[in-house]
PDB file of C-alpha atoms in Angstrom:
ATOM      1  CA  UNK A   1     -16.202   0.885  29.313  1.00 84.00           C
ATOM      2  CA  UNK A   2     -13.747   0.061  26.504  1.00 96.00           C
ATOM      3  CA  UNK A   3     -14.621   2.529  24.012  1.00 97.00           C
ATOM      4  CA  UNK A   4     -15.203   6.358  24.418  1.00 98.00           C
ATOM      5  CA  UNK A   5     -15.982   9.217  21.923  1.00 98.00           C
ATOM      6  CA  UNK A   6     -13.589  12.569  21.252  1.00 98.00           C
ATOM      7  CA  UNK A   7     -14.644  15.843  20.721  1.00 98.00           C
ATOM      8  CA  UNK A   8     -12.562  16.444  18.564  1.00 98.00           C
ATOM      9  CA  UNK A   9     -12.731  17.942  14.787  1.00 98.00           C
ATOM     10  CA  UNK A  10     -14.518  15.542  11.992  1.00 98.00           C
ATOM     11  CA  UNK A  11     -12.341  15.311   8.698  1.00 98.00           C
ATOM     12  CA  UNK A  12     -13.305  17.899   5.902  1.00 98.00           C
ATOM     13  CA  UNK A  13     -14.486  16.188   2.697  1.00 98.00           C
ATOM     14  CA  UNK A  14     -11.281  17.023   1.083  1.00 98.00           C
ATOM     15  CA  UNK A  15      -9.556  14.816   3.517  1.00 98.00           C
ATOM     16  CA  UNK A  16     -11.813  11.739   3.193  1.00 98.00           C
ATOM     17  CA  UNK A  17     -10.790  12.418  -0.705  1.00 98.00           C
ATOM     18  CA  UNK A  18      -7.480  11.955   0.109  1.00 98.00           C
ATOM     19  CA  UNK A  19      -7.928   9.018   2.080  1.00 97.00           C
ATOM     20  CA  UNK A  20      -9.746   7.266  -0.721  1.00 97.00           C
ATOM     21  CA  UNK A  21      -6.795   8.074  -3.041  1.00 97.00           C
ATOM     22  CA  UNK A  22      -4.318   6.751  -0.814  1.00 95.00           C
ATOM     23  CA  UNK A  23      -6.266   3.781  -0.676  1.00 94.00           C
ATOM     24  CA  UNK A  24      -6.264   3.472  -4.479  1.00 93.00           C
ATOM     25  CA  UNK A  25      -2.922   4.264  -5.041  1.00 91.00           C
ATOM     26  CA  UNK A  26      -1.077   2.622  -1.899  1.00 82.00           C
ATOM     27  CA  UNK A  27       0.080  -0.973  -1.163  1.00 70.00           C
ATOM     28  CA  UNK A  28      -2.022  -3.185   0.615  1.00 61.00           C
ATOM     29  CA  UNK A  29       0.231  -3.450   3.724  1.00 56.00           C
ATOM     30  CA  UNK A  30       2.662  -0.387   4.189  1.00 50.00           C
ATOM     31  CA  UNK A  31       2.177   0.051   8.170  1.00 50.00           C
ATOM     32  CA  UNK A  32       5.545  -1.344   9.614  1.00 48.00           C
ATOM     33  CA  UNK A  33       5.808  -2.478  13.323  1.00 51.00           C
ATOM     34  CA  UNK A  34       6.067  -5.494  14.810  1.00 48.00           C
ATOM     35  CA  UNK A  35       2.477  -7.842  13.780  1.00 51.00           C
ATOM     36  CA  UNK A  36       1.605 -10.334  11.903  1.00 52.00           C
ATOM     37  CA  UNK A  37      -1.762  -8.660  10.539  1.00 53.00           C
ATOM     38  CA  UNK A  38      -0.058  -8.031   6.865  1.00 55.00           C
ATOM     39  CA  UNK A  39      -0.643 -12.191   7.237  1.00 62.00           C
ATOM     40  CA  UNK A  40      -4.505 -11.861   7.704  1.00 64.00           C
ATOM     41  CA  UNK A  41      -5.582 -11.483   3.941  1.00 73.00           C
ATOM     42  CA  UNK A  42      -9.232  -9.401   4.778  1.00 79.00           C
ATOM     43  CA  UNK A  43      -7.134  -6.614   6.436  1.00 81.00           C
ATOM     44  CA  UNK A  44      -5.133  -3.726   4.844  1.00 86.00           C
ATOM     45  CA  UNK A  45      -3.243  -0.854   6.934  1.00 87.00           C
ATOM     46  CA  UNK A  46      -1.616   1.439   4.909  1.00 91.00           C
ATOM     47  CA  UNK A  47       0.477   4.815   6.021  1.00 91.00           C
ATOM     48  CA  UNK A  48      -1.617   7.676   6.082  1.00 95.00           C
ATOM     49  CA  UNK A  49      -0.466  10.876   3.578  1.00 95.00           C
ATOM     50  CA  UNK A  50       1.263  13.715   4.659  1.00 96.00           C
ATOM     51  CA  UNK A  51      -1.855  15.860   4.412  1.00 98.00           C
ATOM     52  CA  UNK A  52      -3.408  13.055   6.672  1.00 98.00           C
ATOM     53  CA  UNK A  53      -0.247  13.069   9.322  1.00 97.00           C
ATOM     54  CA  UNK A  54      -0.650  16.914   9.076  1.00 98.00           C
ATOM     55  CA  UNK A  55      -4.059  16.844  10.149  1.00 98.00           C
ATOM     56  CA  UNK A  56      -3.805  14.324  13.249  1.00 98.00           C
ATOM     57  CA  UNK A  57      -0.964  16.357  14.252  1.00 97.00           C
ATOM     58  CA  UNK A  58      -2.538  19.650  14.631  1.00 98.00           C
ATOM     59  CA  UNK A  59      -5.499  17.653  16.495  1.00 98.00           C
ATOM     60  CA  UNK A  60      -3.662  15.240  19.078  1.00 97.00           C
ATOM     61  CA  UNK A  61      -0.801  16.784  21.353  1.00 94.00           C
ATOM     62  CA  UNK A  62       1.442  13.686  21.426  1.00 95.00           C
ATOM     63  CA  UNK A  63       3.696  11.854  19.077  1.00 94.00           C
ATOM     64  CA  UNK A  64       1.728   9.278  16.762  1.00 95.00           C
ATOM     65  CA  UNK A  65       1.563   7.413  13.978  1.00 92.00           C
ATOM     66  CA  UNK A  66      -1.482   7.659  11.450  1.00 95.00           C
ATOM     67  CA  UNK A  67      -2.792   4.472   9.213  1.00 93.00           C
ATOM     68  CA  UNK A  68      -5.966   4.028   7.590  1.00 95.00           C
ATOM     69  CA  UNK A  69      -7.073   0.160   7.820  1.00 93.00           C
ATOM     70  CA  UNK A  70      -8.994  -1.269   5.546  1.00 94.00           C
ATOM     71  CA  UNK A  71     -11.186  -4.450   6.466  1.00 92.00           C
ATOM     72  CA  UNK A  72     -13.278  -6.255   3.659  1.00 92.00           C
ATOM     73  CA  UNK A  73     -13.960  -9.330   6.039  1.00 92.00           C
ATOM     74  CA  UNK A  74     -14.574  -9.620   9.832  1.00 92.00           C
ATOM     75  CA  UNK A  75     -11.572  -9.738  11.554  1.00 89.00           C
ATOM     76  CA  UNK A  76     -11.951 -12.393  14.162  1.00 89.00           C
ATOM     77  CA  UNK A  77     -10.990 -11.690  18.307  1.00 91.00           C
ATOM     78  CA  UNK A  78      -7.687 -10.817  19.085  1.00 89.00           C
ATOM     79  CA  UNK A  79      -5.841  -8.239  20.943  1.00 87.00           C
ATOM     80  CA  UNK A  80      -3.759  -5.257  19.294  1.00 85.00           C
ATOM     81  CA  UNK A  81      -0.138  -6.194  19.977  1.00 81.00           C
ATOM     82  CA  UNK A  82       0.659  -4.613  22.925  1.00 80.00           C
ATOM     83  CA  UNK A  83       4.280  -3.426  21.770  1.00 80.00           C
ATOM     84  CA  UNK A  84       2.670  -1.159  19.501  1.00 81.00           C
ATOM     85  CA  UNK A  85      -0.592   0.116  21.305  1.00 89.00           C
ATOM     86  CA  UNK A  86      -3.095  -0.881  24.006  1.00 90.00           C
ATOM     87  CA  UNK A  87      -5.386   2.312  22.978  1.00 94.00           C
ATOM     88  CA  UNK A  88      -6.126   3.082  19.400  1.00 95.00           C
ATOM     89  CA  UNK A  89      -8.183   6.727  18.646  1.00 98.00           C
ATOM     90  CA  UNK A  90      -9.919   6.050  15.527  1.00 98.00           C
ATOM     91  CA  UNK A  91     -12.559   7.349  13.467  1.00 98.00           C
ATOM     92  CA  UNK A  92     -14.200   5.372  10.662  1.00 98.00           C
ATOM     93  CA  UNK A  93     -15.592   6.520   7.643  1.00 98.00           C
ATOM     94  CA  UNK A  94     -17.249   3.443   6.805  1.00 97.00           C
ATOM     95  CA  UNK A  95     -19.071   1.015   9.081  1.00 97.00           C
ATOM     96  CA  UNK A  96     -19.342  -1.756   6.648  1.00 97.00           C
ATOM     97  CA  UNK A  97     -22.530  -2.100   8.481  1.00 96.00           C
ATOM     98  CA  UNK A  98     -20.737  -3.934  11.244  1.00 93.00           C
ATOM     99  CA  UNK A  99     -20.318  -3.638  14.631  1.00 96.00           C
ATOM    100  CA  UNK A 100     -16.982  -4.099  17.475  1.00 97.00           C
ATOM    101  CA  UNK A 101     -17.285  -6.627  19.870  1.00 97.00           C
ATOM    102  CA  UNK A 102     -15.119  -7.093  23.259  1.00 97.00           C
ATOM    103  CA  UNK A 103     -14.668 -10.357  24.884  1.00 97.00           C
ATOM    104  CA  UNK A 104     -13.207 -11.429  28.422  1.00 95.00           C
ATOM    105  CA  UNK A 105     -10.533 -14.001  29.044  1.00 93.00           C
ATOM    106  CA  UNK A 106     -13.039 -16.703  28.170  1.00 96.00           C
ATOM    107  CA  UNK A 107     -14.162 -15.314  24.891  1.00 95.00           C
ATOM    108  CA  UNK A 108     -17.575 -14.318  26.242  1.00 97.00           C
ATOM    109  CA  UNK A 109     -18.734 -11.591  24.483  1.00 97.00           C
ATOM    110  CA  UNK A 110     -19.169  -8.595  27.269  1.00 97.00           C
ATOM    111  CA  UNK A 111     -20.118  -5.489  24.925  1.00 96.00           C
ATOM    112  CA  UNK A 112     -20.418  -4.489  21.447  1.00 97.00           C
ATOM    113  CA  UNK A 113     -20.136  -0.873  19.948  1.00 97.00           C
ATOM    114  CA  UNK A 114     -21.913   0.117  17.083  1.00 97.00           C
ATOM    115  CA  UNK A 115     -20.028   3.043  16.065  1.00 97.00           C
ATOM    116  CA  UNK A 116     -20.776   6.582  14.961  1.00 97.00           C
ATOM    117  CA  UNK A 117     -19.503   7.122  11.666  1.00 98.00           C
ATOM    118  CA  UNK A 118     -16.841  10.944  11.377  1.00 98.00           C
ATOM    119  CA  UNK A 119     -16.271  10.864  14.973  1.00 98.00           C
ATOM    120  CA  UNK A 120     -13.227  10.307  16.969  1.00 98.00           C
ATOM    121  CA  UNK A 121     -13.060   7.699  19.786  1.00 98.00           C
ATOM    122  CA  UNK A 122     -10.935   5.946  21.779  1.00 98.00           C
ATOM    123  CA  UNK A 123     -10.833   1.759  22.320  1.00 97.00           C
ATOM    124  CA  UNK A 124      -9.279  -0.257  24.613  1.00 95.00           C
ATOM    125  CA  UNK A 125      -7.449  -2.499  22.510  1.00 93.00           C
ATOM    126  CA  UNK A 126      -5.581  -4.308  25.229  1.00 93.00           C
ATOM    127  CA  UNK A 127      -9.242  -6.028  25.572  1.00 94.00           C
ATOM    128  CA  UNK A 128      -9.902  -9.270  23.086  1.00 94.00           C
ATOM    129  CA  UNK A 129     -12.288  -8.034  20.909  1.00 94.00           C
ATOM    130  CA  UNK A 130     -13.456  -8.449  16.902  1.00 94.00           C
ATOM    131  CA  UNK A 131     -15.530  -6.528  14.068  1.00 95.00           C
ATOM    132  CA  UNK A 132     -18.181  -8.095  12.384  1.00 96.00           C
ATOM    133  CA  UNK A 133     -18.656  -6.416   8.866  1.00 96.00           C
ATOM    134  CA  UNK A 134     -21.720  -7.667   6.916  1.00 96.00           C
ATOM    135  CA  UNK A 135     -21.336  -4.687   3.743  1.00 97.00           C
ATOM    136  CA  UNK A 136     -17.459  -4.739   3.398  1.00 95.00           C
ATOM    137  CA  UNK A 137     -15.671  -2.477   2.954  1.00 96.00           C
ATOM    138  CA  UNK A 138     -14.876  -1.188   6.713  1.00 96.00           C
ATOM    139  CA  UNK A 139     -12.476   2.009   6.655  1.00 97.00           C
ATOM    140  CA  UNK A 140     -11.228   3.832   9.452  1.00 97.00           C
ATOM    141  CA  UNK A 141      -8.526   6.385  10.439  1.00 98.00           C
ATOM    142  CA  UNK A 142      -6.281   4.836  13.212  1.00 96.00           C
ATOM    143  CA  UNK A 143      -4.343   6.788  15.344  1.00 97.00           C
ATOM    144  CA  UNK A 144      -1.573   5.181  17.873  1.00 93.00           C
ATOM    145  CA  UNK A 145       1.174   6.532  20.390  1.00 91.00           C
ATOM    146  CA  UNK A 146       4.356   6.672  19.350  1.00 84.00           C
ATOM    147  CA  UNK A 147       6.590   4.057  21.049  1.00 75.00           C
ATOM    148  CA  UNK A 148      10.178   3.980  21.319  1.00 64.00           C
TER     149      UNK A 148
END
């Protein structure tokens, strides 16, 4: 199984706010790290506020960093870079009607998550996978281990 959900708090309606104004008044690509997605033009990850940061903190008991990703296309298979994060714990806030699929070594498609909407979860992103997003925009909360 490469996904699996939290039980963990869902984020107050002042919080989603807060997102959405970060998203309004943010950069398109703020997340630093070593990637190339700031090249993939669909795709926006942007650092999460300090009420945000303040949040995941008093939820998750390890040292993280918070962005909120942005997606107004499918993003096609590929795996996280693993220098950052194999697991990401993220909770979207909107599907964008889409769904994420994980492929094996030969790019067969092997499962595909429709996922709950204000609930935490956890996915393998070690795994080649890809979302499809019919109703752009897709936004989610992403939450990764600290490396360093």
């Amino acid at each position: 199984m490469y996904l699996e959900y939290l039980d963990l708090p869902k984020l107050s309606e002042d919080l989603i706010e807060d997102v959405y104004n970060t998203i309004n008044t943010s950069d398109k690509y703020t997340s630093q790290g070593n990637t190339d997605a700031e090249n993939y033009e669909h795709f926006s990850s942007i650092d999460a506020s300090k009420k945000l940061k303040q949040f995941t903190e008093s939820i998750f008991e390890f040292d993280h960093l918070v962005h909120i990703f942005v997606l107004s296309d499918d993003l096609p298979m590929h795996i996280d870079n693993l220098d950052v994060r194999s697991k990401a714990y993220n909770y979207v806030i909107e599907s964008g009607g889409g769904c994420t699929n994980i492929y094996n070594q030969e790019a067969e498609l092997i499962e595909s998550y429709d996922i709950d909407l204000h609930r935490w979860h956890i996915l393998d992103v070690s795994q080649n996978h890809s979302v499809s997003i019919p109703n752009p925009p897709r936004i989610l909360i992403t939450v990764s281990l600290k490396k360093d």
